[in-house]
Structures are given as C-alpha cells and as structure tokens.
Protein backbone atom coordinates (compact mmCIF):
# COMPACT_ATOMS: atom_id res chain seq x y z
CA MET A 1 -11.88 -12.54 15.23
CA SER A 2 -12.00 -8.77 15.12
CA ILE A 3 -9.87 -6.05 13.59
CA PRO A 4 -7.59 -4.25 16.07
CA ALA A 5 -8.67 -0.65 16.54
CA PHE A 6 -5.14 0.71 16.33
CA GLY A 7 -2.30 -0.44 14.12
CA LEU A 8 0.86 0.68 12.39
CA GLY A 9 0.85 1.57 8.71
CA THR A 10 3.98 0.97 6.63
CA PHE A 11 3.14 2.62 3.28
CA ARG A 12 6.23 4.26 1.72
CA LEU A 13 8.52 2.86 4.43
CA GLN A 14 11.27 0.43 3.43
CA GLY A 15 14.58 -0.99 4.61
CA GLN A 16 15.98 0.09 7.95
CA ILE A 17 13.41 2.87 8.19
CA VAL A 18 10.44 0.48 8.35
CA ILE A 19 12.37 -1.97 10.53
CA ASP A 20 13.07 0.77 13.09
CA SER A 21 9.48 2.02 12.92
CA ILE A 22 8.12 -1.46 13.65
CA ARG A 23 10.66 -2.11 16.40
CA ASN A 24 9.71 1.12 18.14
CA ALA A 25 6.00 0.54 17.64
CA LEU A 26 6.09 -2.99 19.04
CA ASP A 27 8.17 -1.77 21.97
CA LEU A 28 5.54 0.90 22.68
CA GLY A 29 2.71 -1.63 22.64
CA TYR A 30 1.44 -1.71 19.06
CA ARG A 31 0.31 -5.19 18.09
CA ALA A 32 -1.08 -4.71 14.57
CA ILE A 33 0.98 -4.02 11.45
CA ASP A 34 -0.35 -3.27 7.97
CA THR A 35 1.67 -3.92 4.83
CA ALA A 36 1.03 -4.81 1.18
CA GLN A 37 2.67 -6.58 -1.71
CA ILE A 38 3.13 -3.32 -3.62
CA TYR A 39 4.89 -1.65 -0.67
CA ALA A 40 7.94 -3.85 -1.35
CA ASN A 41 8.63 -4.07 2.38
CA GLU A 42 7.11 -7.39 3.44
CA ALA A 43 10.55 -8.92 3.98
CA ASP A 44 11.55 -5.98 6.18
CA VAL A 45 8.30 -6.28 8.12
CA GLY A 46 8.86 -10.01 8.59
CA ARG A 47 12.39 -9.43 9.83
CA ALA A 48 11.33 -6.75 12.31
CA VAL A 49 8.55 -8.90 13.76
CA ALA A 50 10.74 -12.02 13.92
CA GLU A 51 13.55 -10.16 15.68
CA SER A 52 11.23 -8.38 18.12
CA GLY A 53 10.96 -11.33 20.48
CA ILE A 54 7.18 -10.97 20.49
CA ALA A 55 5.26 -14.15 19.76
CA ARG A 56 3.81 -14.28 16.26
CA ASP A 57 0.32 -14.98 17.62
CA ASP A 58 0.47 -11.69 19.53
CA VAL A 59 0.98 -9.62 16.36
CA PHE A 60 -1.90 -9.00 13.93
CA LEU A 61 -0.45 -8.92 10.40
CA THR A 62 -2.32 -7.57 7.39
CA THR A 63 -1.16 -7.71 3.79
CA LYS A 64 -2.88 -6.76 0.56
CA ILE A 65 -2.97 -8.48 -2.83
CA TRP A 66 -1.83 -6.27 -5.70
CA ILE A 67 -3.93 -5.93 -8.85
CA ASP A 68 -1.49 -8.07 -10.90
CA ASN A 69 -2.21 -11.01 -8.60
CA LEU A 70 -6.01 -10.98 -8.40
CA SER A 71 -6.62 -13.86 -10.80
CA ARG A 72 -7.39 -17.37 -9.58
CA ASP A 73 -4.02 -18.70 -10.67
CA ARG A 74 -1.98 -15.88 -9.14
CA LEU A 75 -3.65 -14.91 -5.88
CA ILE A 76 -2.70 -17.86 -3.68
CA PRO A 77 0.84 -18.24 -5.09
CA SER A 78 1.43 -14.52 -4.56
CA LEU A 79 0.11 -14.76 -1.00
CA GLN A 80 2.45 -17.67 -0.34
CA GLU A 81 5.31 -15.49 -1.59
CA SER A 82 4.19 -12.80 0.83
CA LEU A 83 4.13 -15.29 3.70
CA ASN A 84 7.67 -16.37 2.90
CA LYS A 85 8.81 -12.76 3.02
CA LEU A 86 6.89 -12.17 6.24
CA ARG A 87 8.44 -15.28 7.81
CA THR A 88 5.08 -16.71 8.81
CA ASP A 89 2.74 -19.48 7.72
CA HIS A 90 -0.31 -17.22 7.81
CA VAL A 91 -1.43 -13.62 8.03
CA ASP A 92 -4.35 -12.47 10.12
CA LEU A 93 -5.99 -10.47 7.35
CA THR A 94 -5.63 -10.43 3.57
CA LEU A 95 -7.24 -7.71 1.48
CA ILE A 96 -7.83 -7.07 -2.20
CA HIS A 97 -5.74 -3.89 -2.34
CA TRP A 98 -7.61 -2.24 -5.21
CA PRO A 99 -10.49 -3.58 -7.28
CA SER A 100 -9.32 -4.96 -10.62
CA PRO A 101 -9.18 -1.99 -13.05
CA ASN A 102 -12.07 -2.09 -15.49
CA GLY A 103 -13.07 -5.47 -14.05
CA ALA A 104 -10.23 -7.20 -15.91
CA VAL A 105 -10.39 -9.93 -13.28
CA PRO A 106 -13.97 -10.64 -12.21
CA LEU A 107 -14.48 -9.78 -8.55
CA ALA A 108 -16.08 -13.17 -7.91
CA GLU A 109 -12.90 -14.89 -9.11
CA SER A 110 -10.72 -12.93 -6.69
CA LEU A 111 -13.12 -13.44 -3.80
CA ASP A 112 -13.26 -17.18 -4.46
CA ALA A 113 -9.45 -17.34 -4.46
CA LEU A 114 -9.35 -15.38 -1.20
CA ALA A 115 -11.87 -17.74 0.34
CA GLU A 116 -9.73 -20.68 -0.74
CA ALA A 117 -6.66 -19.04 0.83
CA LYS A 118 -8.62 -18.76 4.05
CA ALA A 119 -9.75 -22.37 3.82
CA GLN A 120 -6.10 -23.42 3.40
CA GLY A 121 -5.17 -21.52 6.56
CA LEU A 122 -3.02 -18.96 4.76
CA THR A 123 -5.10 -16.12 6.17
CA ARG A 124 -7.43 -15.90 9.15
CA GLN A 125 -9.70 -13.24 7.68
CA ILE A 126 -10.33 -11.70 4.26
CA GLY A 127 -11.49 -8.29 3.16
CA VAL A 128 -11.25 -5.51 0.61
CA SER A 129 -9.69 -2.09 0.21
CA ASN A 130 -10.64 0.97 -1.82
CA PHE A 131 -14.05 -0.47 -2.59
CA THR A 132 -16.93 1.81 -3.53
CA VAL A 133 -20.52 1.22 -2.46
CA ALA A 134 -21.28 -0.67 -5.68
CA LEU A 135 -18.18 -2.87 -5.38
CA LEU A 136 -18.78 -3.53 -1.70
CA LYS A 137 -22.35 -4.54 -2.51
CA GLN A 138 -21.03 -6.98 -5.13
CA ALA A 139 -18.64 -8.47 -2.59
CA LEU A 140 -21.39 -8.87 0.00
CA ASP A 141 -23.79 -10.37 -2.54
CA HIS A 142 -21.11 -12.92 -3.45
CA ASP A 143 -19.66 -13.77 -0.05
CA GLY A 144 -22.55 -12.95 2.28
CA THR A 145 -22.67 -10.75 5.36
CA GLY A 146 -19.87 -11.44 7.78
CA ALA A 147 -17.39 -12.82 5.26
CA ILE A 148 -15.81 -9.44 4.48
CA ALA A 149 -13.87 -8.47 7.60
CA THR A 150 -13.21 -4.86 6.61
CA ASN A 151 -13.11 -2.32 3.81
CA GLN A 152 -9.87 -0.34 4.15
CA ILE A 153 -10.47 3.10 2.68
CA GLU A 154 -9.15 6.64 2.83
CA VAL A 155 -10.95 8.52 5.58
CA SER A 156 -9.81 11.79 7.11
CA PRO A 157 -11.42 14.97 8.46
CA TYR A 158 -10.98 16.31 4.91
CA LEU A 159 -12.50 13.19 3.30
CA ALA A 160 -15.28 11.77 5.46
CA ASN A 161 -16.25 9.28 2.71
CA ARG A 162 -19.76 9.20 4.15
CA ALA A 163 -21.43 7.23 1.35
CA VAL A 164 -19.09 4.26 1.75
CA THR A 165 -18.81 4.37 5.54
CA GLY A 166 -22.58 4.68 5.84
CA PHE A 167 -23.21 1.73 3.54
CA ALA A 168 -20.60 -0.33 5.39
CA ARG A 169 -22.18 0.46 8.74
CA GLU A 170 -25.65 -0.46 7.50
CA HIS A 171 -24.38 -3.83 6.26
CA GLY A 172 -22.15 -4.76 9.16
CA VAL A 173 -18.83 -4.22 7.39
CA HIS A 174 -16.04 -2.81 9.53
CA VAL A 175 -14.10 0.17 8.14
CA THR A 176 -10.34 0.64 8.43
CA SER A 177 -9.29 4.23 7.88
CA TYR A 178 -6.02 4.97 6.14
CA MET A 179 -4.42 8.40 5.60
CA THR A 180 -6.46 9.59 8.58
CA LEU A 181 -4.01 12.47 9.00
CA ALA A 182 -4.11 13.30 5.26
CA TYR A 183 -0.32 13.13 4.99
CA GLY A 184 -0.14 15.57 7.88
CA LYS A 185 -2.30 18.20 6.16
CA VAL A 186 -4.90 18.16 8.94
CA LEU A 187 -2.33 18.83 11.65
CA GLN A 188 -2.33 22.56 10.92
CA ASP A 189 -6.10 22.86 10.69
CA PRO A 190 -7.37 25.61 13.02
CA VAL A 191 -10.43 23.65 14.09
CA LEU A 192 -8.43 20.54 14.99
CA ARG A 193 -5.81 22.65 16.75
CA ASP A 194 -8.50 24.40 18.80
CA ILE A 195 -10.12 21.10 19.80
CA ALA A 196 -6.71 19.69 20.64
CA ALA A 197 -5.85 22.65 22.86
CA ARG A 198 -9.15 22.30 24.72
CA HIS A 199 -8.44 18.63 25.45
CA GLY A 200 -4.71 19.02 26.13
CA ALA A 201 -4.09 16.79 23.12
CA THR A 202 -2.40 17.00 19.71
CA PRO A 203 -4.18 17.58 16.38
CA ALA A 204 -3.06 14.10 15.31
CA GLN A 205 -4.69 12.57 18.37
CA VAL A 206 -7.89 14.49 17.62
CA ALA A 207 -8.05 13.25 14.02
CA LEU A 208 -7.38 9.67 15.06
CA ALA A 209 -9.89 9.86 17.93
CA TRP A 210 -12.47 11.23 15.48
CA ALA A 211 -12.08 8.11 13.32
CA LEU A 212 -12.02 5.78 16.31
CA ARG A 213 -15.25 7.22 17.71
CA GLN A 214 -16.95 6.35 14.44
CA GLY A 215 -15.91 2.74 15.00
CA HIS A 216 -13.15 2.75 12.40
CA ALA A 217 -9.75 1.16 12.89
CA VAL A 218 -6.78 3.43 12.22
CA ILE A 219 -3.28 2.59 10.95
CA PRO A 220 -1.16 5.76 11.13
CA SER A 221 2.53 5.49 10.29
CA SER A 222 5.52 7.35 11.63
CA THR A 223 9.28 7.04 11.61
CA LYS A 224 9.64 8.90 14.91
CA ARG A 225 9.27 7.08 18.22
CA GLU A 226 7.80 10.14 19.94
CA ASN A 227 5.06 10.40 17.32
CA LEU A 228 4.33 6.69 17.51
CA ALA A 229 3.91 7.06 21.28
CA SER A 230 1.83 10.22 20.98
CA ASN A 231 -0.53 8.71 18.41
CA LEU A 232 -1.50 6.00 20.88
CA GLY A 233 -2.93 8.73 23.09
CA ALA A 234 -5.88 8.90 20.70
CA LEU A 235 -7.19 5.74 22.34
CA GLN A 236 -7.80 7.66 25.59
CA LEU A 237 -9.07 10.88 24.01
CA LYS A 238 -12.84 11.20 24.23
CA LEU A 239 -14.32 13.70 21.81
CA ASP A 240 -17.80 15.01 22.59
CA ASP A 241 -20.69 15.54 20.17
CA ALA A 242 -19.78 19.20 19.72
CA ASP A 243 -16.24 18.23 18.73
CA MET A 244 -17.52 15.71 16.22
CA ALA A 245 -19.94 18.25 14.75
CA ARG A 246 -17.15 20.80 14.27
CA ILE A 247 -14.90 18.24 12.59
CA ALA A 248 -17.77 17.20 10.32
CA THR A 249 -17.74 20.69 8.79
CA LEU A 250 -14.16 20.14 7.54
CA ASP A 251 -15.12 17.54 4.93
CA ARG A 252 -14.09 18.83 1.50
CA ASN A 253 -13.87 15.56 -0.45
CA ALA A 254 -10.09 16.03 -0.58
CA ARG A 255 -8.95 12.62 -1.78
CA LEU A 256 -5.20 11.92 -1.82
CA ALA A 257 -5.05 8.26 -2.87
CA ASN A 258 -6.34 8.29 -6.43
CA PRO A 259 -3.90 6.49 -8.76
CA ALA A 260 -4.73 6.94 -12.42
CA GLY A 261 -5.65 3.71 -14.15
CA VAL A 262 -6.14 1.92 -10.83
CA ALA A 263 -8.69 3.85 -8.79
CA PRO A 264 -12.38 3.00 -9.29
CA ALA A 265 -15.12 5.53 -10.00
CA TRP A 266 -15.50 6.97 -6.51
CA ASP A 267 -18.83 7.62 -4.83
C-alpha cells in the first residue's frame, strides 16, 4: 500500500464542525482523513465517514497513538477504542503521534506493539510522527527498511525540516507534511503571492504544490467548502525549478508544533 498524496487534516476540529468539514471534503473527492486520539474527534470522524455513503474501503483513515498509550499493555487496547469510535474494524495507518518523552516507554516496545496491531489486522500500515533523525534511525534499525510507512512531521515553506526529510528520503521513508500552510502564515508571503499570481493560483496551492513536488503527502484542513475545493488545485499546479528555488529561500526554521514536555530535541 501507499500513502495518499492528498488528505484532510482534522486537528482542532470537533463536533459538527469536523463532521461538516469531512462531509464537504468527501463530496469534493477527498479520500484520506487524518485524525488522532488526542484530537478527541475520532467519534465525529467515524460518524461522518459512516454517514457519507462512501464505502469504508474507499476511505484511507489514519489515527495516531497518544503518548499515554505507547506502552505494550496500552497501545492495542487504545487502538481498539479508537476503532470503536471510528466505527471500523481497522484503520489504514496508525502512527506513534509523538515519541515517548524522555524515553519513558522504550521505542522498541511501542514499535513491537504496533507491529502486533498490524499482525492482528487492526491497522494496514504503521508509522511514526514528529520523529527526529536519531529517532527515525532507531525505528528503522528496529523494524527494518519498508516497515515504517511514513514520518508525519511539520513541513512548511517557513520550516523546510531538511535534515529529517533528507534522511527519510535517503532511507526510503515517506514524509507526510502537516501544517504546510503554517496556520495560514505563509498565505500573505510576498514570494508565494508572486508565484501564485504568475501561475493563476492561490498562495495555499503554491505551498501545497511545493510540498507535493518534494514527494511529501499533505493533509491541510479547512472548515470552508470553497477552501477545501481550492486546496485540491495544488495537485494540478506544476512549480518549476525557479519557483522551488525561490521558496527554498523562505526557510527560517519557524516551528509551530513544539509542545513543552512532549517535543523531542529537534534537529
């Protein structure tokens, strides 16, 4: 299996807001939805997918295991709880949401539990999120090349995250970019606006196309149907080498997802 290039993120969306976002997205042609245990919206996601009329096998569902559930005795039970909320007997991808702070739960223990969840058919693929080069190397040394489906990390024109993306590329690990629009901060950037005007596109489409051209998957979120539709236009936008070079100059290591006590020591 592979990771869909374009999906819908649901971070910070709950209740009717996330239900409407998913309904609109599925109606527009989205077929991948990303959620997580800590988002507290898995039940809403499950309801929206179940009521959409779209076959479960046609929707790629990702959830992420929270740090409280990374131990051997908690991971699979917590995933089963997630499946109940999502109204499905399996998800397509399960990620370690954040590495265990200070290594409280050994990474090998969590990876073994994930592998067991996969063996039981609870998830089709397994992967990681917010992993540094060192942590990703540990995961690959433990599971072997090909076992880690993706590393979901923050990547935007303001945070290229080159050390991690470069290491992932060298070792055959797919990258999923989240916060590609930097909470909308990049949408007013003069360089992105100029590139967008030249292509007859939007700054959001340019940022998403920039990530897609690097081979990353993207999972932007929106509560507005028109923005959900517009974002899909990134799939048809072809940036040239000059565009990519100009965007590369915007990197300022501006990280937004950096929760104290949870985030690892970044590269």
